[in-house]
Amino acid sequence: MKIEINYRRLNIILLKTFVLVVINILLLSGFIFSQGIEPFGLDGMKVNDIKFYNAYLFAATDSGVYRRYIFNDDSVWEHIGLENKKINTVYPHDFGPVSWTVTAGVAPTFTPGDSALIYCACDGWIIADTGINRNEILEINSMDGFPSPVICGETYAAGGGKLFRREISGWYEEVFNIGIGKVNVVRASTVTGDVWIGGETGIFAPYISKSTDLGDSWLTTHPDLGGDNACNSILFDPNDTSVVYAGMEGLIIKSTDGGATWNPTALTNTPYYFYALGYVGFINNLFAGGSTNSNEFGLYYSNDGGDNWMQIQPQKNYTGISGLAIVPTAIPEVYILYASTFGVGVLRLFLPITDVNDGDILPGNFKLFQNYPNPFNPTTRIKFTIPTPLSPPFAKGGKTGGFVTLKVYDVLGNEIAILVNEEKPAGSFEVEFDGPILTSGVYFYKMQAGEFLETKKMLLLK
């Protein structure tokens, strides 16, 4: 039998395999993360938690709740209430078919027993901690829940060593009690309906508990990690209920059997308390954020489900991380990571992440993406792709790219800027256009490479 070999297909496979290896090396060496961590407002403030909902970021601070519209860089943080109150956690969520609200957990500075622990936004802020004994619970550490037909419920609130569930009637009832320990985090899965909590017992032993019946009963495990430890954050795979991650003191652990057993990932023996976990696009792309006892910045990335980790080092000295919110953009491969910190407000990092299974690491065709953000003021980003060396017209002679131009024009056809005018290899690229001296209006950007020509429209609003 004669075996025919498709050398072109084999070359493509070998080339993609090589590129995947190179990209993984670059990711894990920090090369692709181009020191792009930048401040995103609330400068100098302690931000205890951050959540994304309905195009807004919500921040819990020592002086109330703030929000910011993220799809316009000209937006500012807006104080939306509870001034002069220390807010530990915020939970923005749906109620009813078209409405939404924000629930906030408080660390009161007033006399125990007289200080409200939970507030809910409803034509102003209303006290919403009915059923919780304020003499026993001195602060709310974490909140999460499920969409509800009524305002502020069904909500779970962690305080001290207890977890409370808010009923539709408006009352909180106790559904978990670890005794003199602490519940540090509660997370509810809208996919499975499971509720997860984590913390430490009174003898400083870590525990992680899961409820499959909304809190009526719990399966509790005590990961034996040795020494003083605690669970501070939980992340579950929305597509695979058996995979769960937990941020501990010094390490990240993982369960592949729905929380029955746990094992350390490759991130161990660090000085960080991991208060925040997040994933980008697909669960294998993980981020872990935290802080040391001396409030030092800690941020790690893994693109293989925790088998390897890279530490992301910012150019400036930032304080420790308290929370993470990772938001998709209009460009499929680009996400934005927002980090709340214990002293320098909110930070932002653009994430050019590509799924190694999506076949787009070396694109097969030219592509010009819509700019982001759009409208913009005064800067925006434009992404484009160049086909693989084996794709026409660059296959001949083994050429690894082509001459590319990317220019900006006004509505009269006048050339405003030249963003790219050079040979480019195969791959994905992104450039920034800055128009601080331009007037508001419609502009066009045109990309040309060989026979490829495409023009797109963008809007500058000042």
XYZ file of C-alpha atoms in Angstrom:
462
model
C 0.000 0.000 0.000
C 1.390 3.376 -0.968
C 1.255 6.077 1.697
C 0.915 9.635 0.428
C 2.186 12.390 2.640
C 0.645 15.845 2.509
C 3.817 17.818 3.105
C 2.019 21.165 3.122
C -0.342 19.998 5.871
C 2.568 18.466 7.788
C 4.534 21.702 7.540
C 1.560 23.678 8.862
C 1.184 21.313 11.801
C 4.908 21.469 12.611
C 4.912 25.250 12.262
C 1.905 25.679 14.545
C 3.417 23.311 17.096
C 6.618 25.344 17.098
C 4.708 28.607 17.441
C 2.632 27.215 20.328
C 5.811 26.269 22.156
C 7.319 29.698 21.554
C 4.152 31.499 22.680
C 3.979 29.427 25.855
C 7.610 30.259 26.606
C 6.971 33.956 25.986
C 3.834 33.960 28.122
C 5.518 32.206 30.999
C 8.574 34.465 30.780
C 6.428 37.601 30.959
C 7.388 38.801 27.493
C 3.838 39.139 26.150
C 2.737 41.051 29.256
C 4.532 44.243 28.252
C 4.653 45.923 31.641
C 1.240 47.355 30.761
C -0.159 47.643 34.284
C -1.537 51.147 34.676
C -3.628 53.090 37.228
C -7.369 53.228 36.568
C -8.551 55.715 39.151
C -9.345 55.956 42.876
C -5.665 56.808 43.274
C -4.288 56.405 46.762
C -7.432 54.710 48.052
C -7.829 51.340 49.721
C -10.211 49.307 47.583
C -11.364 46.135 49.315
C -13.294 44.514 46.467
C -14.120 45.010 42.789
C -16.886 43.523 40.645
C -17.976 43.923 37.015
C -21.634 44.098 36.059
C -23.668 45.625 33.225
C -20.758 47.616 31.690
C -19.755 49.059 35.084
C -17.057 48.344 37.616
C -18.160 48.554 41.250
C -15.577 49.221 43.952
C -15.861 48.711 47.709
C -13.728 51.248 49.556
C -13.140 52.506 53.075
C -15.327 55.484 52.199
C -18.301 53.991 50.405
C -19.191 52.456 47.050
C -17.963 53.726 43.677
C -18.758 52.741 40.116
C -17.244 53.491 36.707
C -18.405 52.892 33.139
C -15.510 51.023 31.558
C -16.190 51.321 27.829
C -15.203 54.974 27.741
C -11.796 56.020 29.028
C -13.171 59.494 29.730
C -15.545 58.115 32.352
C -14.716 58.746 35.988
C -15.384 56.931 39.226
C -18.741 58.013 40.603
C -19.449 57.837 44.323
C -22.860 56.181 44.626
C -23.355 56.154 48.361
C -22.536 54.847 51.839
C -19.965 57.566 52.329
C -17.890 57.332 55.517
C -18.589 53.594 55.743
C -15.978 50.888 55.287
C -17.294 48.548 52.578
C -15.646 45.108 52.522
C -17.498 43.642 49.552
C -19.965 44.546 46.799
C -22.356 42.289 44.918
C -24.093 43.840 41.873
C -26.829 41.567 40.578
C -30.138 41.142 38.768
C -33.526 41.209 40.382
C -36.660 40.671 38.360
C -36.590 40.426 34.558
C -35.069 43.835 33.727
C -33.805 45.412 36.944
C -30.586 45.273 38.899
C -29.193 46.482 42.192
C -26.074 46.446 44.399
C -25.720 44.832 47.806
C -22.825 45.924 50.029
C -21.257 44.263 53.046
C -19.947 46.595 55.741
C -17.257 46.562 58.432
C -18.867 49.012 60.892
C -16.867 51.383 63.039
C -19.787 52.044 65.386
C -20.970 50.298 68.535
C -21.558 46.550 68.006
C -25.251 45.808 67.951
C -26.173 49.247 66.624
C -24.383 49.162 63.267
C -25.957 47.879 60.075
C -23.949 45.169 58.310
C -25.599 45.029 54.877
C -27.078 47.720 52.642
C -28.953 47.405 49.372
C -29.444 50.049 46.689
C -33.168 50.681 46.131
C -34.071 54.333 45.458
C -31.242 55.102 47.841
C -29.509 52.739 50.222
C -31.642 50.709 52.612
C -30.537 48.570 55.560
C -30.927 44.917 54.590
C -29.431 42.763 57.363
C -32.640 41.665 59.078
C -32.101 38.362 60.853
C -28.367 38.767 61.510
C -27.363 39.321 65.139
C -25.185 42.426 65.032
C -23.730 41.668 68.456
C -22.284 38.387 67.176
C -21.306 39.394 63.636
C -19.056 42.436 63.563
C -18.481 42.647 59.790
C -19.430 41.059 56.466
C -16.446 39.559 54.636
C -17.881 38.349 51.336
C -21.191 38.283 49.413
C -22.579 36.492 46.370
C -25.861 34.986 45.234
C -28.328 34.182 42.481
C -30.677 36.362 40.399
C -33.943 36.856 42.277
C -37.438 38.189 41.554
C -37.142 40.499 44.565
C -34.558 43.107 45.449
C -31.476 41.981 47.404
C -32.261 38.265 47.541
C -31.329 35.441 47.061
C -28.075 36.644 48.635
C -25.414 34.896 50.720
C -23.393 36.880 53.257
C -20.295 35.645 55.101
C -19.577 37.176 58.502
C -17.339 35.845 61.257
C -17.604 32.054 61.283
C -21.101 32.010 59.791
C -22.848 32.135 56.451
C -26.309 33.670 56.073
C -28.860 33.213 53.302
C -31.411 35.903 52.550
C -34.880 34.600 51.840
C -37.432 36.191 49.519
C -39.178 37.390 52.689
C -36.210 39.688 53.319
C -34.846 37.803 56.357
C -31.393 36.305 56.617
C -31.095 32.867 58.178
C -27.943 31.098 59.298
C -27.034 28.189 56.994
C -23.426 27.474 58.042
C -21.449 27.810 61.282
C -17.770 26.933 61.641
C -17.688 28.097 65.265
C -14.918 30.475 66.257
C -13.283 30.274 62.826
C -13.985 32.500 59.834
C -15.790 32.349 56.497
C -13.550 34.361 54.169
C -15.255 33.854 50.817
C -18.603 32.767 49.363
C -19.193 32.073 45.666
C -22.412 30.951 43.956
C -22.438 29.215 40.578
C -25.317 30.333 38.374
C -24.470 27.412 36.068
C -24.825 24.570 38.589
C -26.676 26.246 41.460
C -23.910 25.203 43.868
C -22.676 27.451 46.673
C -19.018 27.364 47.765
C -17.395 28.862 50.862
C -13.886 28.820 52.261
C -11.994 30.027 55.310
C -10.254 28.746 58.403
C -11.295 26.986 61.594
C -10.606 28.122 65.134
C -7.336 26.147 65.135
C -6.173 27.888 61.930
C -6.887 24.890 59.707
C -8.217 25.575 56.212
C -11.592 24.339 55.048
C -13.601 24.469 51.818
C -17.311 23.628 51.801
C -19.818 23.044 49.017
C -23.620 22.975 49.046
C -25.700 21.532 46.232
C -29.033 22.448 47.871
C -28.640 26.235 48.267
C -27.100 25.936 51.732
C -29.336 23.415 53.468
C -26.452 20.926 53.731
C -22.690 21.080 53.199
C -19.786 18.867 52.158
C -16.680 20.115 53.958
C -13.064 19.221 53.167
C -9.893 20.226 55.018
C -6.995 20.338 52.536
C -3.956 19.074 54.466
C -1.329 21.572 53.439
C 0.620 21.728 56.679
C 1.046 24.707 58.978
C -1.111 27.800 59.344
C -3.346 28.297 56.329
C -6.731 29.546 55.125
C -8.861 29.678 51.988
C -9.349 33.250 50.736
C -10.737 32.876 47.199
C -12.557 30.303 45.063
C -12.904 29.911 41.287
C -14.954 27.191 39.585
C -14.949 26.203 35.941
C -18.300 27.286 34.423
C -18.074 24.485 31.871
C -16.737 21.651 34.032
C -18.242 21.366 37.503
C -15.494 18.979 38.601
C -12.713 21.603 38.320
C -12.330 24.132 41.143
C -9.440 26.363 42.240
C -8.838 27.878 45.672
C -6.518 30.714 46.681
C -4.800 29.991 49.975
C -2.045 31.534 52.078
C 1.029 31.038 49.937
C -0.330 28.752 47.222
C -3.114 27.903 44.763
C -4.769 24.484 45.043
C -6.993 22.610 42.605
C -9.712 19.974 42.702
C -10.676 17.869 39.697
C -13.437 15.911 41.447
C -15.836 18.649 42.481
C -14.085 19.523 45.733
C -13.816 16.037 47.220
C -9.997 16.122 47.133
C -7.448 18.882 46.608
C -3.868 19.107 45.368
C -1.423 22.015 45.076
C -0.826 23.545 41.673
C 2.695 24.554 40.700
C 2.230 27.874 42.537
C 3.426 27.119 46.081
C 5.689 28.514 48.788
C 5.006 32.172 48.052
C 4.624 34.969 50.626
C 1.206 35.990 49.261
C -2.306 35.651 50.600
C -4.277 34.969 47.424
C -7.448 37.021 47.819
C -8.489 36.907 44.151
C -8.743 34.414 41.298
C -9.957 34.940 37.742
C -9.866 33.314 34.339
C -9.606 34.694 30.809
C -11.717 33.336 27.986
C -11.307 29.725 28.981
C -10.517 28.244 32.354
C -6.922 27.167 31.668
C -5.917 30.848 31.500
C -5.782 31.719 35.193
C -4.841 34.804 37.182
C -4.131 34.869 40.904
C -3.785 38.117 42.851
C -2.800 38.748 46.421
C -0.787 40.569 49.031
C 1.951 39.872 51.551
C 1.831 40.755 55.234
C 3.749 43.911 54.326
C 1.178 44.795 51.605
C 3.302 43.942 48.563
C 1.808 43.457 45.085
C 1.373 39.870 43.878
C -0.002 38.794 40.489
C 0.531 35.443 38.744
C -0.607 33.951 35.433
C -0.986 30.360 34.196
C -2.060 29.278 30.708
C -2.179 25.544 31.446
C -4.568 25.175 34.353
C -1.958 25.728 37.045
C 0.802 23.385 35.864
C 3.074 26.400 35.351
C 2.878 29.974 36.623
C 4.497 33.255 35.712
C 4.803 36.170 38.125
C 3.831 39.501 36.552
C 6.090 42.279 37.795
C 4.847 45.870 37.347
C 7.236 48.687 36.587
C 6.070 50.636 39.646
C 5.687 49.704 43.286
C 2.030 48.937 43.876
C 0.305 47.694 47.004
C -1.262 44.246 47.372
C -4.264 43.028 45.380
C -7.654 42.549 47.051
C -9.791 41.600 44.043
C -9.801 40.913 40.297
C -12.370 41.590 37.587
C -11.602 40.319 34.063
C -13.734 41.745 31.263
C -13.972 40.714 27.565
C -13.732 43.344 24.840
C -15.061 43.623 21.307
C -11.873 41.901 20.100
C -12.201 38.167 20.797
C -8.585 37.667 21.888
C -8.346 40.781 24.073
C -9.498 41.050 27.678
C -8.943 43.655 30.365
C -7.918 42.772 33.888
C -8.914 45.205 36.636
C -7.337 44.806 40.069
C -8.437 46.465 43.284
C -5.589 47.179 45.684
C -4.975 47.876 49.345
C -3.790 51.446 48.830
C -3.293 52.553 45.204
C -6.858 52.375 43.924
C -7.660 50.309 40.829
C -5.150 49.041 38.262
C -5.730 47.959 34.658
C -3.921 45.512 32.371
C -4.802 44.662 28.754
C -4.563 40.918 28.108
C -3.847 39.701 24.563
C -4.702 36.056 25.207
C -5.244 33.450 22.494
C -6.686 29.997 23.087
C -4.093 27.514 21.858
C -6.893 25.393 20.415
C -8.613 28.013 18.309
C -6.291 27.829 15.295
C -5.679 31.574 15.212
C -2.138 31.639 16.561
C -0.937 31.920 12.994
C -3.897 33.364 11.071
C -4.772 31.935 7.688
C -6.081 35.226 6.286
C -5.611 38.940 6.554
C -7.989 40.557 8.992
C -8.549 44.127 10.134
C -10.493 44.423 13.378
C -12.774 47.187 14.553
C -10.928 49.636 16.773
C -11.476 49.505 20.529
C -12.788 51.481 22.238
C -15.137 53.004 19.705
C -16.167 55.788 20.154
C -12.854 56.881 21.661
C -11.210 59.915 23.249
C -8.403 60.510 22.483
C -6.743 57.068 22.074
C -7.910 53.803 20.577
C -6.342 50.484 19.597
C -6.438 48.783 16.199
C -5.649 45.108 15.744
C -4.803 43.297 12.500
C -3.492 39.882 11.468
C -1.038 38.722 8.809
C -1.423 35.191 7.353
C 1.024 32.345 7.924
C 4.077 32.054 5.686
C 2.429 29.067 3.986
C -0.645 31.073 2.966
C -0.791 32.874 -0.399
C 0.652 35.169 -1.512
C 3.649 34.663 0.785
C 4.319 30.949 0.266
C 6.606 31.523 -2.694
C 10.214 31.788 -1.603
C 9.337 31.091 2.030
C 8.670 34.719 2.779
C 7.458 35.204 6.375
C 5.187 38.192 5.933
C 4.732 41.209 3.727
C 4.817 44.978 3.487
C 1.882 46.444 5.412
C 0.505 49.965 5.617
C -2.129 51.181 8.061
C -3.202 54.792 7.677
C -5.860 57.095 9.143
C -7.930 59.528 7.055
C -10.537 62.192 7.715
C -13.924 62.321 5.955
C -12.418 64.384 3.105
C -9.802 61.722 2.408
C -6.898 63.653 3.907
C -4.200 61.456 5.416
C -4.070 62.055 9.181
C -1.562 59.498 10.423
C 0.591 56.566 9.324
C 0.403 53.847 11.967
C 2.223 51.061 10.098
C 4.498 51.290 7.061
C 6.891 48.340 7.119
C 7.494 44.641 6.579
C 5.576 42.473 9.040
C 5.907 38.767 9.798
C 2.917 36.459 10.114
C 0.946 36.919 13.322
C -1.392 39.232 15.199
C -0.540 42.882 15.863
C -2.034 45.868 17.640
C -1.231 49.572 17.331
C -2.486 52.622 19.162
C -3.898 55.731 17.517
C -3.775 58.950 19.505
C -5.754 61.967 18.337
C -5.499 64.624 21.059
C -5.416 67.518 18.595
C -8.192 66.209 16.339
C -11.766 67.433 16.458
C -14.741 65.200 17.158
C -16.059 63.355 14.157
C -15.815 60.323 11.890
C -12.405 59.042 10.756
C -11.358 56.084 8.621
C -8.434 53.687 8.909
C -7.220 51.649 5.918
C -4.955 48.633 5.842
C -3.196 47.502 2.657
C -0.917 44.476 2.205
C -0.380 43.051 -1.273
C -3.822 42.562 -2.784
C -5.561 42.913 0.565
C -7.273 46.254 1.165
C -9.832 47.068 3.859
C -11.177 50.266 5.391
C -13.103 50.718 8.635
C -14.797 53.675 10.290
C -14.219 54.995 13.817
C -15.715 57.840 15.850
C -13.846 60.365 17.978
C -16.000 61.994 20.666
C -14.626 64.739 22.892
